[in-house]
């Protein structure tokens, strides 16, 4: 009888927590003076200091142990299905409740952070063909210049000029260079790791992720080299408390293009161009085709290599994980779901209307 009461108590606590979290996400408006912002800033720095020095992903190790534990519980439950079913259910509900609580406390409430556009005083407008054509023209000029400089020939794809670990280091430095203009984006106590689950992540369709339980930025080590710095900077934006995917993408772009390293810069312009071209292709196919002809073949080879990588890892589970993440984002105030990544284009256009791109 006591076990049954405890089960219903745990279930009620779990449901109540979901309702409270939903309410807080709806009505919280976190800014740079909010108590949660101060808490998160201090706590995330502590996490990076605690785990940043390790050469392996502590967060991935935690997930591994959790998976092993759940497998053990499952087989134990099957073996004693009648005897331990209630205890097993209580244990699972208890673990999920604690993990959900920690997720939102450690990071998740950043989904209620005030829009980055408001902080930067950007005027976001509906995308139109002229703005997209101008942006693509500018990004192509930047990418062409850097591709020629790095590859030494317009027809050659850009390869990494140093090892992959150095890419992560240079990516982190780029935030400190961005902080010279915007001190709020200063990044200290580096904690960027290659994910132990890089191969599964590739088949799931993920180039990286942020682990709120360890505060580590996780990067898929399998992805195409020129896309690594942008991915690393994207996950670092999450570390800084920018949960919205379009904002993390935008901050990654700013960090990359403010880098003094040409390869990091190229990564920023390359990914931004990919998003911008995709937007233009839906608005004006004629101009899209014209602009593609002005892109150096080497850049197109980098894009094709990236497309080929993801196509090679496409499988039925990819769509399942995409649908799951789409639902997750929508449940956390990102109404566009997985399409929110493309919001980077609107932010870039608004930013460069205030801070114009300089000619190469």
mmCIF file of C-alpha atoms in Angstrom, residues 143-360:
data_model
loop_
_atom_site.group_PDB
_atom_site.id
_atom_site.type_symbol
_atom_site.label_atom_id
_atom_site.label_comp_id
_atom_site.label_asym_id
_atom_site.label_seq_id
_atom_site.Cartn_x
_atom_site.Cartn_y
_atom_site.Cartn_z
ATOM 1 C CA UNK A 143 33.931 33.355 -49.071
ATOM 2 C CA UNK A 144 35.577 33.604 -52.516
ATOM 3 C CA UNK A 145 38.353 35.809 -51.131
ATOM 4 C CA UNK A 146 39.097 33.481 -48.214
ATOM 5 C CA UNK A 147 38.839 30.329 -50.341
ATOM 6 C CA UNK A 148 41.430 31.680 -52.792
ATOM 7 C CA UNK A 149 43.694 32.662 -49.914
ATOM 8 C CA UNK A 150 43.428 29.292 -48.143
ATOM 9 C CA UNK A 151 43.315 26.864 -51.089
ATOM 10 C CA UNK A 152 45.632 28.879 -53.394
ATOM 11 C CA UNK A 153 43.381 28.045 -56.361
ATOM 12 C CA UNK A 154 39.709 28.808 -57.055
ATOM 13 C CA UNK A 155 39.026 25.214 -58.072
ATOM 14 C CA UNK A 156 40.374 23.545 -54.918
ATOM 15 C CA UNK A 157 38.314 22.850 -51.829
ATOM 16 C CA UNK A 158 39.521 24.314 -48.537
ATOM 17 C CA UNK A 159 41.170 21.840 -46.171
ATOM 18 C CA UNK A 160 42.050 22.405 -42.527
ATOM 19 C CA UNK A 161 45.469 24.078 -42.139
ATOM 20 C CA UNK A 162 45.982 22.424 -38.740
ATOM 21 C CA UNK A 163 44.744 19.471 -36.688
ATOM 22 C CA UNK A 164 41.201 19.191 -35.404
ATOM 23 C CA UNK A 165 42.094 19.904 -31.781
ATOM 24 C CA UNK A 166 43.598 23.218 -32.888
ATOM 25 C CA UNK A 167 40.291 24.001 -34.604
ATOM 26 C CA UNK A 168 38.501 23.876 -31.258
ATOM 27 C CA UNK A 169 41.152 26.066 -29.636
ATOM 28 C CA UNK A 170 40.994 28.670 -32.410
ATOM 29 C CA UNK A 171 37.191 28.609 -32.295
ATOM 30 C CA UNK A 172 37.232 29.470 -28.588
ATOM 31 C CA UNK A 173 39.678 32.327 -29.177
ATOM 32 C CA UNK A 174 37.309 33.826 -31.749
ATOM 33 C CA UNK A 175 34.790 34.627 -28.991
ATOM 34 C CA UNK A 176 37.369 36.669 -27.123
ATOM 35 C CA UNK A 177 38.000 38.630 -30.308
ATOM 36 C CA UNK A 178 34.244 39.197 -30.669
ATOM 37 C CA UNK A 179 34.174 40.344 -27.027
ATOM 38 C CA UNK A 180 36.387 43.298 -27.942
ATOM 39 C CA UNK A 181 33.286 44.758 -29.594
ATOM 40 C CA UNK A 182 30.680 43.037 -27.417
ATOM 41 C CA UNK A 183 32.070 42.272 -23.904
ATOM 42 C CA UNK A 184 28.903 40.300 -23.101
ATOM 43 C CA UNK A 185 30.102 37.531 -25.414
ATOM 44 C CA UNK A 186 33.387 36.925 -23.622
ATOM 45 C CA UNK A 187 34.152 33.213 -23.353
ATOM 46 C CA UNK A 188 36.364 31.931 -20.538
ATOM 47 C CA UNK A 189 37.268 28.477 -19.210
ATOM 48 C CA UNK A 190 37.177 26.506 -22.456
ATOM 49 C CA UNK A 191 35.249 23.233 -22.316
ATOM 50 C CA UNK A 192 34.811 21.957 -25.876
ATOM 51 C CA UNK A 193 35.048 18.230 -26.464
ATOM 52 C CA UNK A 194 34.861 15.752 -29.296
ATOM 53 C CA UNK A 195 31.803 13.658 -28.599
ATOM 54 C CA UNK A 196 32.376 9.992 -27.788
ATOM 55 C CA UNK A 197 29.153 9.422 -29.719
ATOM 56 C CA UNK A 198 30.298 11.087 -32.957
ATOM 57 C CA UNK A 199 29.401 8.098 -35.145
ATOM 58 C CA UNK A 200 25.866 7.726 -33.703
ATOM 59 C CA UNK A 201 25.434 11.515 -33.891
ATOM 60 C CA UNK A 202 26.230 11.373 -37.617
ATOM 61 C CA UNK A 203 23.450 8.844 -38.186
ATOM 62 C CA UNK A 204 21.109 10.879 -35.982
ATOM 63 C CA UNK A 205 21.815 13.981 -38.091
ATOM 64 C CA UNK A 206 23.540 16.044 -35.376
ATOM 65 C CA UNK A 207 26.796 17.961 -35.876
ATOM 66 C CA UNK A 208 27.089 18.680 -32.164
ATOM 67 C CA UNK A 209 25.175 19.327 -28.973
ATOM 68 C CA UNK A 210 25.418 21.054 -25.605
ATOM 69 C CA UNK A 211 25.387 18.916 -22.468
ATOM 70 C CA UNK A 212 23.706 20.919 -19.667
ATOM 71 C CA UNK A 213 24.643 18.347 -17.031
ATOM 72 C CA UNK A 214 28.388 18.797 -17.543
ATOM 73 C CA UNK A 215 28.432 22.202 -19.252
ATOM 74 C CA UNK A 216 30.474 20.805 -22.155
ATOM 75 C CA UNK A 217 30.154 21.813 -25.798
ATOM 76 C CA UNK A 218 30.142 18.547 -27.753
ATOM 77 C CA UNK A 219 31.294 18.461 -31.384
ATOM 78 C CA UNK A 220 30.838 15.597 -33.832
ATOM 79 C CA UNK A 221 34.396 14.703 -34.891
ATOM 80 C CA UNK A 222 33.170 13.061 -38.121
ATOM 81 C CA UNK A 223 31.801 16.157 -39.864
ATOM 82 C CA UNK A 224 33.542 17.916 -42.762
ATOM 83 C CA UNK A 225 36.469 20.032 -41.508
ATOM 84 C CA UNK A 226 35.411 23.542 -42.699
ATOM 85 C CA UNK A 227 32.107 23.126 -40.840
ATOM 86 C CA UNK A 228 33.736 22.251 -37.508
ATOM 87 C CA UNK A 229 34.597 25.797 -36.292
ATOM 88 C CA UNK A 230 31.051 27.024 -36.922
ATOM 89 C CA UNK A 231 29.632 24.020 -35.061
ATOM 90 C CA UNK A 232 32.027 24.537 -32.140
ATOM 91 C CA UNK A 233 31.125 28.236 -31.897
ATOM 92 C CA UNK A 234 27.421 27.339 -32.085
ATOM 93 C CA UNK A 235 27.730 25.021 -29.089
ATOM 94 C CA UNK A 236 29.792 27.637 -27.234
ATOM 95 C CA UNK A 237 26.925 30.090 -27.758
ATOM 96 C CA UNK A 238 24.725 27.593 -25.912
ATOM 97 C CA UNK A 239 27.341 27.529 -23.142
ATOM 98 C CA UNK A 240 26.996 31.303 -22.877
ATOM 99 C CA UNK A 241 23.268 30.856 -22.275
ATOM 100 C CA UNK A 242 21.836 31.490 -25.746
ATOM 101 C CA UNK A 243 19.421 28.585 -26.122
ATOM 102 C CA UNK A 244 17.503 29.615 -29.268
ATOM 103 C CA UNK A 245 19.035 27.859 -32.275
ATOM 104 C CA UNK A 246 18.880 30.866 -34.601
ATOM 105 C CA UNK A 247 20.670 32.971 -31.979
ATOM 106 C CA UNK A 248 23.340 30.326 -31.386
ATOM 107 C CA UNK A 249 23.847 30.157 -35.158
ATOM 108 C CA UNK A 250 24.074 33.937 -35.396
ATOM 109 C CA UNK A 251 26.542 34.240 -32.511
ATOM 110 C CA UNK A 252 28.611 31.493 -34.094
ATOM 111 C CA UNK A 253 28.677 33.491 -37.323
ATOM 112 C CA UNK A 254 29.765 36.658 -35.503
ATOM 113 C CA UNK A 255 32.463 34.813 -33.565
ATOM 114 C CA UNK A 256 33.820 33.171 -36.715
ATOM 115 C CA UNK A 257 33.967 36.295 -38.879
ATOM 116 C CA UNK A 258 35.623 38.275 -36.071
ATOM 117 C CA UNK A 259 38.389 35.693 -35.779
ATOM 118 C CA UNK A 260 41.910 36.588 -36.849
ATOM 119 C CA UNK A 261 42.244 33.081 -38.266
ATOM 120 C CA UNK A 262 41.238 32.841 -41.943
ATOM 121 C CA UNK A 263 40.061 29.224 -41.673
ATOM 122 C CA UNK A 264 37.683 30.102 -38.822
ATOM 123 C CA UNK A 265 36.448 33.107 -40.810
ATOM 124 C CA UNK A 266 35.889 30.912 -43.847
ATOM 125 C CA UNK A 267 33.814 28.496 -41.778
ATOM 126 C CA UNK A 268 31.561 31.365 -40.671
ATOM 127 C CA UNK A 269 31.004 32.724 -44.170
ATOM 128 C CA UNK A 270 30.639 29.230 -45.666
ATOM 129 C CA UNK A 271 27.837 28.145 -43.321
ATOM 130 C CA UNK A 272 26.104 31.541 -43.444
ATOM 131 C CA UNK A 273 26.210 31.378 -47.244
ATOM 132 C CA UNK A 274 24.687 27.880 -47.176
ATOM 133 C CA UNK A 275 21.733 29.125 -45.114
ATOM 134 C CA UNK A 276 21.357 32.319 -47.141
ATOM 135 C CA UNK A 277 21.432 30.537 -50.495
ATOM 136 C CA UNK A 278 18.838 28.076 -49.241
ATOM 137 C CA UNK A 279 16.525 30.959 -48.303
ATOM 138 C CA UNK A 280 17.040 32.661 -51.667
ATOM 139 C CA UNK A 281 16.315 29.450 -53.587
ATOM 140 C CA UNK A 282 12.750 29.524 -52.236
ATOM 141 C CA UNK A 283 12.259 33.229 -53.000
ATOM 142 C CA UNK A 284 13.931 33.781 -56.380
ATOM 143 C CA UNK A 285 15.238 30.759 -58.293
ATOM 144 C CA UNK A 286 16.539 32.861 -61.192
ATOM 145 C CA UNK A 287 18.752 35.060 -58.997
ATOM 146 C CA UNK A 288 19.751 32.003 -56.994
ATOM 147 C CA UNK A 289 21.104 30.286 -60.124
ATOM 148 C CA UNK A 290 22.889 33.467 -61.228
ATOM 149 C CA UNK A 291 24.635 33.871 -57.884
ATOM 150 C CA UNK A 292 25.664 30.209 -57.659
ATOM 151 C CA UNK A 293 27.624 30.716 -60.898
ATOM 152 C CA UNK A 294 29.746 33.388 -59.159
ATOM 153 C CA UNK A 295 30.831 31.039 -56.361
ATOM 154 C CA UNK A 296 34.309 29.563 -56.658
ATOM 155 C CA UNK A 297 34.255 25.843 -57.552
ATOM 156 C CA UNK A 298 36.336 25.131 -54.440
ATOM 157 C CA UNK A 299 33.559 26.468 -52.208
ATOM 158 C CA UNK A 300 30.957 24.405 -54.026
ATOM 159 C CA UNK A 301 33.169 21.348 -53.483
ATOM 160 C CA UNK A 302 33.176 22.030 -49.726
ATOM 161 C CA UNK A 303 29.377 22.321 -49.780
ATOM 162 C CA UNK A 304 29.010 19.170 -51.876
ATOM 163 C CA UNK A 305 31.351 17.277 -49.546
ATOM 164 C CA UNK A 306 29.167 18.298 -46.605
ATOM 165 C CA UNK A 307 25.973 17.271 -48.419
ATOM 166 C CA UNK A 308 27.550 13.939 -49.365
ATOM 167 C CA UNK A 309 28.540 13.293 -45.743
ATOM 168 C CA UNK A 310 24.998 13.761 -44.434
ATOM 169 C CA UNK A 311 23.468 11.854 -47.361
ATOM 170 C CA UNK A 312 25.760 8.907 -46.637
ATOM 171 C CA UNK A 313 24.514 8.811 -43.042
ATOM 172 C CA UNK A 314 20.835 9.255 -43.888
ATOM 173 C CA UNK A 315 18.714 6.434 -42.475
ATOM 174 C CA UNK A 316 15.177 5.909 -41.101
ATOM 175 C CA UNK A 317 16.223 6.969 -37.585
ATOM 176 C CA UNK A 318 17.433 10.365 -38.870
ATOM 177 C CA UNK A 319 13.847 11.458 -39.524
ATOM 178 C CA UNK A 320 12.746 10.105 -36.152
ATOM 179 C CA UNK A 321 15.386 12.118 -34.287
ATOM 180 C CA UNK A 322 14.621 15.195 -36.413
ATOM 181 C CA UNK A 323 10.921 14.917 -35.550
ATOM 182 C CA UNK A 324 11.741 14.430 -31.865
ATOM 183 C CA UNK A 325 14.006 17.485 -31.783
ATOM 184 C CA UNK A 326 11.467 19.532 -33.724
ATOM 185 C CA UNK A 327 8.856 18.724 -31.063
ATOM 186 C CA UNK A 328 11.352 19.434 -28.274
ATOM 187 C CA UNK A 329 12.168 22.892 -29.669
ATOM 188 C CA UNK A 330 8.498 23.778 -30.137
ATOM 189 C CA UNK A 331 7.827 22.728 -26.535
ATOM 190 C CA UNK A 332 10.543 25.169 -25.472
ATOM 191 C CA UNK A 333 9.269 28.400 -27.049
ATOM 192 C CA UNK A 334 10.861 27.910 -30.489
ATOM 193 C CA UNK A 335 7.700 27.922 -32.564
ATOM 194 C CA UNK A 336 9.521 27.228 -35.839
ATOM 195 C CA UNK A 337 10.988 24.055 -34.405
ATOM 196 C CA UNK A 338 13.916 22.670 -36.347
ATOM 197 C CA UNK A 339 13.415 25.344 -39.010
ATOM 198 C CA UNK A 340 14.491 27.950 -36.430
ATOM 199 C CA UNK A 341 18.126 27.338 -37.454
ATOM 200 C CA UNK A 342 17.370 29.265 -40.643
ATOM 201 C CA UNK A 343 16.488 32.332 -38.554
ATOM 202 C CA UNK A 344 20.192 33.148 -38.698
ATOM 203 C CA UNK A 345 19.648 34.802 -42.091
ATOM 204 C CA UNK A 346 17.183 37.375 -40.785
ATOM 205 C CA UNK A 347 19.556 38.211 -37.901
ATOM 206 C CA UNK A 348 22.570 38.572 -40.215
ATOM 207 C CA UNK A 349 20.680 40.911 -42.557
ATOM 208 C CA UNK A 350 19.496 43.085 -39.658
ATOM 209 C CA UNK A 351 22.980 43.132 -38.112
ATOM 210 C CA UNK A 352 24.758 44.182 -41.303
ATOM 211 C CA UNK A 353 22.219 46.913 -41.940
ATOM 212 C CA UNK A 354 23.572 48.469 -38.736
ATOM 213 C CA UNK A 355 27.132 47.135 -39.000
ATOM 214 C CA UNK A 356 27.893 46.832 -42.737
ATOM 215 C CA UNK A 357 30.242 44.132 -43.994
ATOM 216 C CA UNK A 358 33.548 45.615 -45.086
ATOM 217 C CA UNK A 359 34.847 44.716 -48.524
ATOM 218 C CA UNK A 360 37.629 42.114 -48.612
#
